[in-house]
Amino acid sequence: MAFMEKPPAGKVLLDDTVPLTAQIEASQSLHSHTEYIIRVQRGVSAENSWQIVRRYSDFDLLNNSLQISTLSLPLPPKKLIGNMEREFIAERQKGLQAYLDVITTHHILSNCELVKKFLDPNSYSVNYTEIALQHVSMFFRSEPKWEVVEPLKDIGWRIRKKYFLMKIKNQPKERLMLSWADPGPDKYLSDKDLQYAVKLLSSCSHPYIYKITFATANESSALVIRPFSEKGTLKDLIYKAKPKDPFLKKYCNPKKIQGLELQQIKTYGRQILEVLKFLHEKGFPYGHLHSANVMLDGDTCKLLDLENSLLGLPSFYRSYFSQFRKINTLEGVDVHCFGHLLYEMTYGRPPDTIPVDSFPPAPSVFVVSVLESILTCEAMKNGMPTVSRLLQMPLFSDVLLTNSEKPQFKIPTKLKEALKTSKECIEKRLTEEQKLIHQHRRLTRAQSHHGSEEEKKKRKILARKKSKRSAYESGEEHSAKYSNSNNSEGEVGCHPCSGTTLKENRIWTLKSNSLSNRSVSH
């Protein structure tokens, strides 16, 4: 059986980068333990939420698994005696909520499979490692020259992308890396175009694109083989990490935080901008720039994972740029991601928040100038600079590129049209997501303002004023009615001839009747 003849792997077109939030709604004590009822929500829509039930032991198991990150996570301590008391359960619930807040807001932890499975077991029940092994095994049946050396467990951040160390049987010392992934939510190419485009990647030649040895795809997944670099990626250089270690171990909590030298920042930055410009001119969407997607080959940076955009995989930084409506093209996405990468090269760590209010001292004011044009609040409001504009800035304009290799990447006209349509669809989904987030943010701000203490005081004062005004107007109305009633009696009761009032007429009538009765009796 040839590679990819197996039926589709039951793919889930779920965007794994959409943040999950978790709120403990209640707790319930059973005979020997306490269960916590947690409301989990994906994204901004309350309709996309569900309940899970977890015990403290479940939290403890998750925390033990996350220790590989070496982060100090705020899990409440164990307690053997008195752990069923109401006050203790209430206090522990607060601690567990704080723990959930940390792991769902930490960029790397929130995207890892351990946390996703804990919060959303239904969506992440599939064993992607087994599925990947099945596909790789079928590939070896038709291509017997390849052989798996070992699986590279969890070296990447994606849940649905798996890696294996490879070798060629007649070249046992040469090491290669195989990656397998299934399509994501932005896969808009037809199956035929996808297969053709992925196979075309091995023909791409560029001094700043990492060479692909072999690539193939079908409607359910793609498989790509590249040379394995012992030096690792740009991220490995910054964090001084071992390439084969798990992603959580390498990048969550670096022992030493130190940026690169200024000349490295300038050279690597220029090389990356040059290859982005090349891809944009070719009409090839990328959108997946981050330091772990840049391979180091001596003093040269080479871009990885061009297949990601073809497969429709979401970007590593999507949860950041989806917050800003001005970043609505893949070119803008690449520039925004370049800002993250430049910050990481400069300071040896990612920015704490986006947008960035102020920047620590940098090796050059020109570095800060570029960062300000991409990562500040003003930049988010006005939109991203173009790649061409960045290349003209002083930080990169004087960098001398010595590589003479001529870039080659021939994309047929028909496939270019398909890539253009796919790019437009990717951008449309991003724009729609940004619109929903913007509407949710406005609603949240309005509700927060409405519920603030200051606003409550204002409403109380207005309510009192309104009450006083109503009481005053009610009194005025009552007085007017009484006055009108008296006036009506005087005017309507007048005798038409004599001008006497109705009351006087009644008295006169009573006296006349009395005199008449006396006359009759006599």
mmCIF file of C-alpha atoms in Angstrom, residues 78-85 88 92:
data_model
loop_
_atom_site.group_PDB
_atom_site.id
_atom_site.type_symbol
_atom_site.label_atom_id
_atom_site.label_comp_id
_atom_site.label_asym_id
_atom_site.label_seq_id
_atom_site.Cartn_x
_atom_site.Cartn_y
_atom_site.Cartn_z
ATOM 1 C CA LYS A 78 -1.690 19.097 49.791
ATOM 2 C CA LYS A 79 -3.443 18.630 53.125
ATOM 3 C CA LEU A 80 -4.236 15.225 54.570
ATOM 4 C CA ILE A 81 -6.144 16.208 57.732
ATOM 5 C CA GLY A 82 -9.041 18.676 57.680
ATOM 6 C CA ASN A 83 -9.255 18.803 53.917
ATOM 7 C CA MET A 84 -13.064 18.390 53.978
ATOM 8 C CA GLU A 85 -13.735 21.456 56.116
ATOM 9 C CA PHE A 88 -10.454 24.967 53.758
ATOM 10 C CA ARG A 92 -8.354 25.853 48.195
#
